[in-house]
Coordinates of C-alpha atoms and ligand atoms in Angstrom, one line a residue:
M1 CA 99.6 188.1 26.0
F2 CA 99.7 184.2 25.0
D3 CA 99.3 184.4 21.2
Y4 CA 101.3 187.6 20.4
G5 CA 98.7 189.3 18.7
I6 CA 98.9 186.7 15.7
D7 CA 95.2 187.8 15.1
F8 CA 96.3 191.7 14.6
W9 CA 99.1 191.0 12.0
S10 CA 99.0 187.7 10.4
K11 CA 95.5 187.5 8.7
G12 CA 95.8 184.0 8.5
D13 CA 99.0 183.6 7.3
F14 CA 100.4 182.2 10.3
I15 CA 98.7 180.5 13.2
I16 CA 99.3 178.8 16.3
E17 CA 98.7 175.2 17.0
D18 CA 99.9 172.3 19.2
G19 CA 102.2 175.0 20.9
K20 CA 103.8 176.1 17.6
V21 CA 103.7 178.8 14.9
K22 CA 102.4 177.3 11.5
L23 CA 101.9 178.2 8.3
G24 CA 97.8 178.9 7.9
A25 CA 98.1 177.3 4.5
N26 CA 97.9 173.7 3.9
P27 CA 100.1 172.2 4.8
K28 CA 100.3 173.7 8.5
I29 CA 104.0 173.2 8.3
A30 CA 105.4 174.6 11.9
I31 CA 108.2 177.1 11.4
I32 CA 110.0 175.5 13.7
D33 CA 110.2 172.0 12.0
I34 CA 111.9 174.2 9.1
V35 CA 114.5 175.7 11.2
N36 CA 115.3 172.3 12.9
K37 CA 116.1 171.0 9.4
A38 CA 118.2 174.0 8.1
R39 CA 120.1 173.8 11.3
E40 CA 121.1 170.0 10.8
S41 CA 122.4 170.9 7.7
G42 CA 124.8 173.3 9.5
Y43 CA 123.3 176.7 8.9
K44 CA 123.4 178.0 12.7
G45 CA 123.0 181.3 12.0
P46 CA 120.2 183.9 11.7
L47 CA 117.9 182.5 8.7
L48 CA 115.7 184.6 6.7
I49 CA 112.9 182.2 5.2
R50 CA 111.0 183.3 2.1
F51 CA 107.1 181.8 1.6
P52 CA 106.4 182.6 -2.2
H53 CA 102.9 181.4 -1.8
L54 CA 102.3 184.6 0.8
I55 CA 103.1 186.7 -2.5
Q56 CA 100.8 185.0 -4.6
K57 CA 98.1 185.4 -1.8
Q58 CA 98.7 189.3 -1.7
I59 CA 98.4 189.8 -5.3
D60 CA 95.4 188.0 -5.7
K61 CA 93.9 189.8 -2.9
L62 CA 94.9 193.2 -4.3
F63 CA 93.2 191.8 -7.5
N64 CA 90.3 190.4 -6.1
S65 CA 89.3 193.5 -3.9
F66 CA 89.4 196.1 -6.8
H67 CA 87.6 193.5 -9.1
S68 CA 85.0 193.2 -6.7
S69 CA 84.7 196.9 -6.1
I70 CA 84.9 197.5 -9.8
K71 CA 81.7 195.1 -10.4
Q72 CA 79.7 196.6 -7.2
Y73 CA 80.0 199.9 -8.5
K74 CA 79.4 198.9 -12.0
Y75 CA 82.8 200.8 -12.8
K76 CA 83.7 200.6 -16.4
G77 CA 87.6 201.7 -16.2
K78 CA 90.0 198.7 -15.8
F79 CA 92.2 197.8 -12.8
R80 CA 96.2 197.3 -13.0
A81 CA 98.9 197.2 -11.0
V82 CA 102.7 197.0 -10.5
F83 CA 105.0 196.2 -8.2
P84 CA 107.9 198.9 -7.0
L85 CA 111.2 197.4 -7.1
K86 CA 112.8 199.6 -4.7
V87 CA 110.5 197.7 -2.1
N88 CA 112.5 194.3 -2.8
Q89 CA 114.6 194.1 -5.9
F90 CA 116.4 190.3 -4.6
P91 CA 115.6 187.5 -7.4
N92 CA 114.4 185.3 -4.8
F93 CA 111.8 187.6 -4.2
I94 CA 111.3 189.1 -7.7
L95 CA 111.1 185.9 -9.9
P96 CA 108.2 184.1 -8.1
L97 CA 106.3 187.4 -8.2
V98 CA 106.4 187.4 -11.9
E99 CA 105.7 183.7 -12.1
A100 CA 102.4 184.4 -9.3
S101 CA 101.1 187.3 -11.9
M102 CA 101.2 185.5 -15.6
D103 CA 97.3 185.2 -15.8
K104 CA 97.2 189.4 -14.4
D105 CA 97.8 192.8 -15.5
Y106 CA 100.7 193.3 -13.3
G107 CA 103.9 194.4 -13.9
L108 CA 106.9 196.3 -12.2
E109 CA 107.8 199.9 -11.7
A110 CA 111.4 201.3 -11.8
G111 CA 113.1 204.0 -10.2
S112 CA 116.7 203.9 -11.3
K113 CA 118.3 202.5 -14.4
A114 CA 119.3 199.3 -12.6
E115 CA 115.7 198.9 -11.6
L116 CA 114.7 199.3 -15.3
I117 CA 116.7 196.6 -16.7
I118 CA 115.1 194.3 -13.9
A119 CA 111.9 195.4 -15.2
M120 CA 112.6 195.1 -19.0
A121 CA 114.3 191.7 -18.4
Y122 CA 111.5 190.1 -16.0
T123 CA 108.3 191.9 -16.8
N124 CA 105.7 189.7 -18.5
I125 CA 105.6 191.4 -22.2
K126 CA 102.2 192.3 -21.9
S127 CA 102.0 193.7 -18.5
P128 CA 102.9 197.4 -17.7
I129 CA 106.3 198.8 -16.7
T130 CA 106.2 202.2 -15.1
V131 CA 109.4 204.7 -14.2
N132 CA 109.5 206.9 -11.8
G133 CA 112.0 209.1 -9.9
F134 CA 114.7 211.5 -11.7
K135 CA 115.6 210.6 -15.2
D136 CA 118.5 211.7 -17.8
K137 CA 118.8 211.6 -21.0
E138 CA 120.3 207.6 -20.8
M139 CA 117.3 206.6 -18.8
I140 CA 114.7 208.1 -21.1
Q141 CA 116.3 206.1 -23.7
L142 CA 116.2 203.1 -21.9
G143 CA 112.8 203.6 -21.9
F144 CA 112.5 203.7 -25.5
I145 CA 114.4 200.6 -26.2
A146 CA 111.9 199.1 -23.7
S147 CA 109.1 200.3 -25.7
N148 CA 110.8 199.2 -29.0
M149 CA 110.9 195.8 -27.6
G150 CA 107.2 195.6 -27.1
H151 CA 106.9 196.5 -23.6
N152 CA 104.0 198.6 -22.4
I153 CA 105.9 201.1 -20.4
T154 CA 105.1 204.7 -19.3
L155 CA 107.5 207.2 -18.4
T156 CA 106.4 209.3 -15.2
I157 CA 107.6 212.9 -15.8
E158 CA 108.6 214.4 -12.5
G159 CA 109.8 217.8 -13.8
L160 CA 109.7 219.7 -17.3
N161 CA 113.3 219.4 -18.0
E162 CA 112.8 215.4 -18.4
L163 CA 109.6 216.0 -20.7
E164 CA 112.3 218.3 -23.0
T165 CA 114.4 215.3 -22.8
I166 CA 111.8 213.0 -24.1
I167 CA 110.9 215.1 -26.8
E168 CA 114.7 215.2 -28.1
V169 CA 114.8 211.5 -28.0
A170 CA 112.0 210.9 -29.8
K171 CA 113.4 212.5 -32.4
D172 CA 116.4 209.9 -32.7
M173 CA 114.4 206.8 -32.0
N174 CA 111.9 205.0 -34.0
P175 CA 108.4 204.2 -32.6
P176 CA 106.7 202.5 -30.8
Y177 CA 107.5 205.5 -28.3
P178 CA 106.8 205.1 -24.6
N179 CA 103.4 206.2 -22.9
I180 CA 103.9 209.4 -21.3
G181 CA 102.8 209.9 -17.4
L182 CA 102.7 213.4 -15.4
R183 CA 103.4 212.9 -11.9
I184 CA 101.1 215.7 -10.5
R185 CA 102.1 217.6 -7.2
L186 CA 99.3 217.3 -4.8
H187 CA 98.2 219.7 -2.1
S188 CA 96.9 216.7 0.0
M189 CA 99.3 215.0 2.3
G190 CA 99.8 211.6 3.2
S191 CA 100.0 210.9 7.1
G192 CA 102.6 208.7 9.0
I193 CA 106.3 208.9 9.4
W194 CA 106.5 208.0 5.5
A195 CA 104.2 211.1 4.6
K196 CA 107.2 213.2 2.4
S197 CA 106.3 211.9 -1.2
G198 CA 102.9 213.7 -1.2
G199 CA 101.9 217.5 -0.6
I200 CA 102.8 220.9 -2.5
N201 CA 106.5 220.8 -0.6
S202 CA 107.4 217.4 -2.1
K203 CA 110.5 216.2 -3.3
F204 CA 108.4 215.1 -6.9
G205 CA 105.8 216.4 -9.3
L206 CA 104.4 219.0 -11.4
T207 CA 102.3 222.2 -10.1
S208 CA 99.6 222.9 -11.5
N209 CA 101.4 225.7 -14.0
E210 CA 103.9 223.6 -15.3
L211 CA 101.1 220.7 -15.9
L212 CA 99.9 223.3 -18.4
E213 CA 103.2 224.1 -19.4
A214 CA 103.8 220.2 -20.0
I215 CA 100.5 220.1 -21.8
N216 CA 101.6 222.8 -24.2
L217 CA 104.9 221.3 -24.9
L218 CA 103.4 217.7 -25.7
K219 CA 100.9 219.2 -28.1
D220 CA 103.9 221.3 -29.8
S221 CA 106.1 218.3 -30.3
N222 CA 103.1 215.7 -31.6
L223 CA 103.5 213.8 -28.5
I224 CA 100.4 214.4 -26.6
S225 CA 98.7 211.0 -27.9
Q226 CA 101.6 209.5 -25.9
F227 CA 100.4 211.1 -22.7
T228 CA 97.9 208.5 -21.0
M229 CA 98.6 208.6 -16.9
I230 CA 98.6 210.9 -14.4
H231 CA 100.2 210.0 -11.5
F232 CA 100.6 210.6 -7.6
H233 CA 101.8 209.0 -4.6
I234 CA 101.2 210.3 -1.1
G235 CA 103.7 208.4 1.1
S236 CA 104.5 204.8 2.2
Q237 CA 102.4 203.0 5.2
I238 CA 99.1 205.4 4.8
S239 CA 97.6 205.4 8.4
D240 CA 94.5 207.1 7.8
I241 CA 92.5 207.0 4.5
S242 CA 91.2 210.3 4.6
P243 CA 94.1 212.1 2.9
L244 CA 94.1 209.4 0.5
K245 CA 90.5 210.3 -0.6
K246 CA 91.3 213.9 -0.7
A247 CA 94.1 213.2 -2.9
L248 CA 91.9 211.5 -5.1
R249 CA 89.5 214.2 -5.6
E250 CA 92.3 216.3 -6.5
A251 CA 94.0 214.0 -9.0
G252 CA 90.4 213.0 -10.4
N253 CA 89.4 216.6 -10.8
I254 CA 93.1 216.9 -12.7
Y255 CA 92.3 213.9 -15.0
A256 CA 89.2 215.4 -15.9
E257 CA 90.5 218.8 -16.6
L258 CA 93.4 217.6 -18.7
R259 CA 90.9 215.6 -20.9
K260 CA 88.8 218.0 -21.5
M261 CA 92.0 220.3 -22.6
G262 CA 92.3 217.7 -25.3
C263 CA 94.5 215.0 -23.8
E264 CA 92.2 212.6 -25.5
N265 CA 94.6 209.7 -24.4
L266 CA 94.9 210.3 -21.2
S267 CA 93.0 207.3 -19.3
I268 CA 94.8 206.3 -16.3
V269 CA 94.7 207.4 -12.9
N270 CA 97.9 206.1 -11.0
I271 CA 97.5 206.3 -7.2
G272 CA 101.0 205.3 -6.5
G273 CA 101.9 202.9 -3.3
G274 CA 101.0 203.7 0.3
L275 CA 98.6 200.7 1.4
A276 CA 99.5 199.9 4.7
V277 CA 100.5 196.7 6.5
E278 CA 99.3 196.2 9.9
Y279 CA 102.5 195.4 12.0
T280 CA 100.7 195.7 15.5
Q281 CA 101.1 193.1 17.9
H282 CA 98.9 195.1 20.4
A283 CA 95.3 195.9 20.5
G284 CA 94.7 199.9 20.3
H285 CA 98.1 200.5 18.3
N286 CA 96.7 199.9 15.4
N287 CA 99.2 201.1 12.1
K288 CA 95.8 202.2 9.7
N289 CA 92.4 202.8 10.0
Y290 CA 91.1 201.2 7.2
T291 CA 90.9 197.6 5.4
L292 CA 91.4 196.7 2.0
A293 CA 88.0 196.3 0.8
E294 CA 87.5 199.8 2.3
F295 CA 90.6 201.2 0.5
S296 CA 89.4 199.8 -2.9
A297 CA 85.7 200.7 -2.6
D298 CA 86.8 204.3 -1.9
V299 CA 89.1 204.4 -4.8
V300 CA 86.4 203.1 -7.3
F301 CA 83.5 204.9 -5.9
G302 CA 85.7 208.5 -5.6
L303 CA 87.0 208.4 -9.0
K304 CA 83.5 207.3 -10.4
E305 CA 81.8 210.3 -8.7
I306 CA 84.0 212.6 -10.3
A307 CA 84.0 211.1 -13.9
K308 CA 80.3 211.4 -13.5
N309 CA 80.1 215.2 -12.0
K310 CA 82.6 216.0 -14.9
K311 CA 81.0 213.8 -17.5
E312 CA 84.1 212.1 -18.2
K313 CA 84.9 208.6 -19.0
E314 CA 85.7 206.6 -16.0
P315 CA 89.6 205.8 -16.0
D316 CA 91.3 202.8 -15.5
I317 CA 93.0 202.6 -12.1
F318 CA 96.5 202.2 -11.6
I319 CA 98.1 201.0 -8.1
E320 CA 101.9 200.4 -7.3
S321 CA 101.6 199.1 -3.6
G322 CA 104.5 197.6 -2.8
R323 CA 104.8 197.2 1.0
F324 CA 101.4 195.5 1.1
I325 CA 102.5 193.1 -1.6
A326 CA 106.0 191.9 0.0
A327 CA 105.7 192.4 3.9
S328 CA 104.5 189.0 4.4
H329 CA 106.4 186.5 2.2
A330 CA 109.6 186.8 4.6
V331 CA 110.3 185.8 8.2
L332 CA 113.3 186.4 10.2
I333 CA 114.7 184.1 12.6
A334 CA 116.9 184.7 15.5
P335 CA 118.3 182.3 17.5
V336 CA 118.4 183.4 21.3
L337 CA 122.0 182.8 22.7
E338 CA 121.6 183.6 25.9
L339 CA 119.4 185.1 28.6
F340 CA 121.4 187.4 30.5
S341 CA 120.6 186.2 34.1
Q342 CA 121.0 182.9 33.6
E343 CA 124.7 183.2 35.1
Y344 CA 122.6 183.7 38.2
D345 CA 121.6 180.3 39.5
E346 CA 122.2 178.7 43.0
D347 CA 125.3 177.0 42.0
S348 CA 126.9 180.3 41.4
L349 CA 126.5 181.6 45.1
R350 CA 129.7 181.6 47.0
L351 CA 128.7 181.9 50.4
K352 CA 131.0 182.7 53.1
E353 CA 130.6 181.1 56.7
K354 CA 129.6 184.5 57.7
N355 CA 128.0 186.8 55.3
P356 CA 126.9 190.8 55.9
M357 CA 123.7 191.0 57.6
L358 CA 121.8 192.2 54.3
I359 CA 123.0 189.3 52.4
E360 CA 121.7 186.9 55.2
E361 CA 118.4 188.7 54.9
L362 CA 118.3 188.3 51.2
L363 CA 118.9 184.5 51.6
D364 CA 115.8 184.5 54.1
L365 CA 113.7 186.3 51.2
Y366 CA 114.7 184.1 49.1
K367 CA 113.9 180.8 50.9
N368 CA 110.4 182.2 52.4
I369 CA 108.5 183.6 49.3
N370 CA 105.3 182.7 49.3
E371 CA 102.5 184.1 47.4
R372 CA 101.0 186.5 49.5
Y373 CA 104.1 188.2 50.3
A374 CA 105.8 187.8 47.0
I375 CA 105.7 191.5 45.8
E376 CA 106.6 192.8 49.4
Y377 CA 109.8 190.4 49.4
L378 CA 110.7 191.5 46.0
H379 CA 110.2 195.3 46.8
D380 CA 112.8 194.6 50.2
S381 CA 115.3 192.4 48.1
L382 CA 115.6 195.3 45.5
D383 CA 116.1 198.2 48.6
H384 CA 118.8 195.5 50.0
M385 CA 120.4 195.6 46.8
E386 CA 120.8 199.0 46.6
S387 CA 122.3 199.1 49.8
L388 CA 124.6 196.4 49.1
L389 CA 125.8 198.5 46.2
T390 CA 126.1 201.5 47.9
L391 CA 128.1 199.2 50.7
F392 CA 130.6 198.0 48.1
E393 CA 131.3 201.6 46.9
L394 CA 131.9 202.5 50.5
G395 CA 134.2 199.5 50.9
Y396 CA 132.4 197.9 53.6
I397 CA 131.8 194.6 51.5
D398 CA 133.9 192.9 49.3
L399 CA 133.4 191.4 45.7
Q400 CA 132.6 187.9 46.5
D401 CA 129.7 189.6 48.8
R402 CA 128.7 191.9 45.7
S403 CA 128.6 188.7 43.7
N404 CA 126.1 187.1 46.1
S405 CA 123.7 189.8 46.5
E406 CA 123.3 190.2 42.4
V407 CA 122.9 186.3 42.3
L408 CA 120.4 186.3 45.1
V409 CA 118.3 189.1 43.7
H410 CA 117.8 187.5 40.3
L411 CA 117.1 184.0 42.3
I412 CA 114.4 186.2 43.9
I413 CA 112.8 187.8 41.0
K414 CA 112.7 184.8 39.0
K415 CA 110.9 182.8 42.1
V416 CA 108.4 185.7 42.4
I417 CA 107.6 185.5 39.1
D418 CA 107.2 181.9 39.0
T419 CA 105.3 182.3 42.4
L420 CA 102.7 184.8 40.7
K421 CA 102.7 183.5 37.2
H422 CA 99.2 182.3 37.4
K423 CA 97.9 185.5 38.7
N424 CA 96.5 189.0 37.3
H425 CA 98.9 189.6 34.7
N426 CA 98.7 193.7 35.4
E427 CA 100.3 192.6 39.0
I428 CA 103.1 191.0 37.3
L429 CA 103.3 193.5 34.6
R430 CA 103.6 196.3 37.1
I431 CA 107.0 194.4 38.5
Q432 CA 108.3 193.4 35.3
E433 CA 109.4 196.5 34.1
Q434 CA 111.8 196.9 36.9
I435 CA 113.2 193.2 36.3
Q436 CA 113.4 192.7 32.6
E437 CA 115.2 189.6 31.0
R438 CA 117.7 190.4 28.5
Y439 CA 117.8 187.8 25.5
L440 CA 120.5 188.1 23.4
L441 CA 119.9 187.3 19.5
N442 CA 121.9 185.8 17.0
C443 CA 121.1 188.4 14.3
S444 CA 121.7 192.2 13.4
F445 CA 118.8 194.7 13.8
F446 CA 121.0 197.1 11.4
Q447 CA 121.0 194.2 8.5
S448 CA 117.8 192.6 9.0
M449 CA 115.3 195.3 10.3
P450 CA 116.7 198.6 9.4
D451 CA 113.8 200.2 9.8
Y452 CA 113.6 199.6 13.4
W453 CA 116.8 201.2 13.6
G454 CA 116.2 204.3 11.2
L455 CA 112.2 205.0 11.9
G456 CA 111.4 203.4 15.2
Q457 CA 109.3 200.6 13.3
N458 CA 108.0 197.6 15.0
F459 CA 108.0 194.4 13.3
P460 CA 106.3 191.1 15.3
V461 CA 108.2 189.2 17.2
M462 CA 107.1 185.8 19.0
P463 CA 108.8 182.8 20.0
L464 CA 108.2 179.8 17.5
N465 CA 107.5 177.1 19.9
K466 CA 106.4 177.0 23.7
L467 CA 103.2 178.7 23.1
N468 CA 101.1 176.3 25.1
I469 CA 103.1 177.8 28.1
R470 CA 102.7 180.8 29.6
P471 CA 105.8 183.3 28.7
T472 CA 106.8 184.7 32.1
R473 CA 109.7 187.2 31.4
S474 CA 109.5 190.7 30.4
A475 CA 112.1 190.8 27.5
S476 CA 114.5 193.4 25.8
L477 CA 116.2 192.1 22.8
W478 CA 119.9 192.4 21.8
D479 CA 121.7 191.9 18.7
I480 CA 125.1 190.7 18.5
T481 CA 126.5 194.2 17.0
C482 CA 128.3 195.9 19.7
D483 CA 126.3 199.0 19.1
S484 CA 123.6 199.9 21.6
D485 CA 121.0 200.8 19.4
G486 CA 120.9 197.1 18.7
E487 CA 118.4 196.7 21.2
I488 CA 114.7 196.2 21.3
S489 CA 113.7 197.5 24.9
F490 CA 111.0 196.7 26.8
N491 CA 108.0 198.9 26.6
K492 CA 105.4 198.7 29.1
N493 CA 102.7 199.9 26.5
M494 CA 103.5 197.3 24.2
P495 CA 105.1 194.7 26.4
L496 CA 106.6 191.3 24.7
F497 CA 107.0 188.4 27.0
L498 CA 108.9 185.4 26.5
H499 CA 110.0 182.2 28.2
D500 CA 112.2 181.8 31.0
V501 CA 114.4 178.9 29.0
D502 CA 117.9 177.4 29.8
I503 CA 119.7 177.8 26.8
K504 CA 122.2 175.4 27.8
Q505 CA 119.5 172.6 27.8
E506 CA 117.3 173.6 25.0
E507 CA 117.2 176.0 21.9
Y508 CA 114.8 178.9 21.6
F509 CA 114.2 180.8 18.7
L510 CA 112.6 184.3 17.9
G511 CA 110.8 184.9 14.5
F512 CA 110.3 188.4 13.3
F513 CA 107.5 188.9 10.8
L514 CA 106.6 190.9 7.9
V515 CA 110.1 192.0 7.1
G516 CA 110.0 191.4 3.1
A517 CA 109.5 194.6 2.3
Y518 CA 112.1 197.3 2.2
Q519 CA 114.4 195.8 4.9
E520 CA 116.5 193.7 2.9
V521 CA 118.0 196.3 0.8
L522 CA 118.1 199.1 3.1
G523 CA 120.0 196.3 5.6
M524 CA 123.5 197.5 6.4
K525 CA 126.5 195.7 7.0
H526 CA 127.2 197.3 10.2
N527 CA 130.2 195.6 12.3
L528 CA 130.3 193.6 8.9
F529 CA 127.2 191.1 9.7
T530 CA 126.0 190.5 6.2
H531 CA 122.7 189.2 4.8
P532 CA 121.6 186.1 6.6
T533 CA 121.7 182.6 5.0
E534 CA 118.3 182.6 3.2
F535 CA 115.9 179.9 1.5
S536 CA 112.3 179.7 0.2
V537 CA 109.7 177.0 1.0
I538 CA 107.7 175.4 -1.5
F539 CA 105.3 173.2 -1.3
D540 CA 105.7 169.5 -2.5
D541 CA 103.2 166.9 -1.8
E542 CA 105.7 164.3 -2.6
E543 CA 107.9 165.0 0.4
D544 CA 107.3 163.6 3.8
C545 CA 107.5 167.4 5.4
G546 CA 105.4 168.7 2.8
Y547 CA 108.0 171.0 1.0
I548 CA 111.3 171.7 -0.2
I549 CA 114.0 174.0 0.0
E550 CA 114.9 176.0 -2.6
N551 CA 117.2 179.1 -3.7
L552 CA 119.3 178.5 -0.7
L553 CA 121.4 181.6 -0.3
E554 CA 124.1 181.2 2.2
A555 CA 125.4 184.2 4.2
Q556 CA 128.7 185.8 2.6
N557 CA 131.7 184.5 4.1
I558 CA 134.3 186.7 6.0
L559 CA 136.6 187.1 3.0
D560 CA 133.6 188.0 0.7
V561 CA 132.6 190.8 3.1
L562 CA 135.9 192.6 3.1
D563 CA 136.3 191.8 -0.8
D564 CA 133.1 193.8 -0.7
L565 CA 135.0 196.7 1.1
D566 CA 137.6 196.7 -1.6
Y567 CA 140.0 195.0 0.5
D568 CA 142.8 193.1 -1.1
T569 CA 141.8 189.6 0.2
K570 CA 144.8 188.1 -1.3
D571 CA 146.8 190.7 0.6
I572 CA 144.8 189.7 3.8
E573 CA 145.5 186.0 3.6
R574 CA 149.2 186.7 2.4
R575 CA 149.6 188.6 5.6
L576 CA 148.2 186.6 7.8
K577 CA 150.0 183.7 6.8
Q578 CA 153.3 185.3 6.9
R579 CA 152.4 186.7 10.3
I580 CA 152.1 183.0 11.3
D581 CA 155.1 182.0 9.6
E582 CA 157.0 184.7 11.5
A583 CA 155.6 183.9 14.8
Q584 CA 158.3 183.4 17.1
D585 CA 156.9 180.7 19.9
L586 CA 155.4 178.2 17.2
N587 CA 157.2 175.1 15.9
D588 CA 156.5 174.4 12.4
E589 CA 153.7 171.5 13.3
S590 CA 151.5 174.4 15.3
K591 CA 152.1 176.9 12.6
K592 CA 150.4 174.6 10.5
E593 CA 147.6 173.9 12.5
V594 CA 146.8 177.5 13.6
L595 CA 146.7 178.3 9.6
G596 CA 144.5 175.6 9.1
Q597 CA 142.1 177.0 11.7
L598 CA 142.3 180.5 10.5
Y599 CA 141.6 179.3 6.7
I600 CA 138.0 177.5 8.2
M601 CA 137.0 180.7 9.8
L602 CA 137.7 182.8 6.7
S603 CA 135.5 181.0 4.6
E604 CA 132.6 180.7 7.3
N605 CA 130.3 183.7 7.8
G606 CA 130.5 186.3 10.7
Y607 CA 127.5 185.1 12.7
L608 CA 128.2 183.4 15.8
R609 CA 127.8 179.7 15.6
T610 CA 125.6 178.8 18.6
I611 CA 126.7 175.6 20.3
R612 CA 124.4 173.9 22.4
K613 CA 126.1 172.9 25.6
N614 CA 124.9 169.7 27.0
P615 CA 125.2 169.4 30.6
Ligands
LIG1 C1 107.7 203.6 -2.8 C2 107.1 204.1 -3.9 C3 105.7 203.2 -4.0 C4 105.6 202.0 -3.1 O1 105.0 202.4 -2.0 P1 104.4 201.2 -0.9 O2 104.3 202.0 0.5 O3 105.4 200.4 -0.5 O4 103.3 200.6 -1.3 C5 104.8 203.3 -5.0 N1 105.1 204.5 -5.6 C6 106.3 205.3 -5.7 C7 106.1 206.4 -6.7 C8 107.1 205.2 -4.9 O5 107.8 205.8 -4.9

């Protein structure tokens, strides 16, 4: 695997050229150049790089696809969309998104009071706002305030009690009132690991009986004219399109039935989110079985058919896709700190005048490896290693012998791989499983890819350069948390190969792609590693490098992290200072020096500062 499956997951957003990962856009900036520039400015830890042009690209794709399906089927309803804030609420994502969608019917979706405040402040005033999730009276009042401001807002009712509260609030508030949407509980289910939002047992939505009751309540309170939308959401990352089609038929028929019952202003079917992102790097492991074009065509065609059969007008189509819009815009860069086998070089051998026989044999194997016998020698050496470990346990060889056998076996592994690297990859793959290299990364998977930890979600990963050199080491990845779950282990069905680099001589970086959806706000401060230093890359013709860096946000320093946990940081500083003052073994000069060093550390973030040791 030379190209790390880039054609499966990147869709031209990123390309490989001259052995480097570059932006697929013009200018084709190499990511490694951006990283090196940031590191020259002192940012040595992990980096989260945002590419706002990719937000624009996804919004355009979504609208273009639906507009073209609408044209193709001569569909009479309109297309509108909102971005669900829960997918990424950070201002460095949301502000560019709002700007990129000025010319479109594109708004924001909120699921909590705080998200609604973001939507009320930033949504372009004519663009839609939808509010989903459980709501109390206060949140409903907030919705009324938003409509008073002039926002085009729809409150989606998840249960009858919410509708009763709306009716109550409407009595106290002046028009214009918000629009009302009803979330329907579907019989159909989503598929994939996130499919908990749809279905008859779902957490959200009204049953048919409750729908009828809701219509009566709306009519009795003269609010039926505000009822404009029905809504469903069958779950995130829909892998198979058929449940969506089923859900559409169900929702389409409910739409038509409700119109026939006198819901004259009902004109929108909101199909929620769920449009999947292709994360796979490996053929045959696709995350979805449809394209965007197929998705939009199925939605438009499905609703058109129902409207025709039921002789109702074709509804406006409303979508709340989040993952699809946000995933590609952010890339996590993790510096490799160490290859665990690197300490095993020839210099670390401490051979004796007279070595145990098995060690002499290992030495012999190592010297004589050739292409023909490479695999056989490798197996022999692994056997010898087993025997030597047993001998150590029984007390027949000493620690120096044991160290020599470990070093020799690693040297043999490396030499075998090097000897066979031009050969059929399958053969190497067979031995690779036993002899992986462990790469230690300066990042926290818990902070930057929580869905890997929580859901087993894989994100595409690849080195930023050396892509014209065949990678030979089967890799397992370790983050710097001291939690054994902070590991992405080698999977022979979806193998990851990386380069054998000497980190003392050169730097090596891995990029994790498609991390822009959900990961940031779900990320946790396990071991107190915080959000990495982040910035946005904005194209600029006037710069020689073709871009400028904006919205730089440094990783939190240690004291701020402790402050977030509600420690009294002044107290921490006072205690540390007092302990140094009282230290018996230090003179005044040293006390000052130690205190100075400590203050510098408190003002820095907790990630490791990789220092390249030149030989
Ligand atoms: C989470 C959510 C979305 C977004 O789903 P994606 O899979 O990110 O597109 C949309 N609508 C509702 C109601 C949601 O809860």
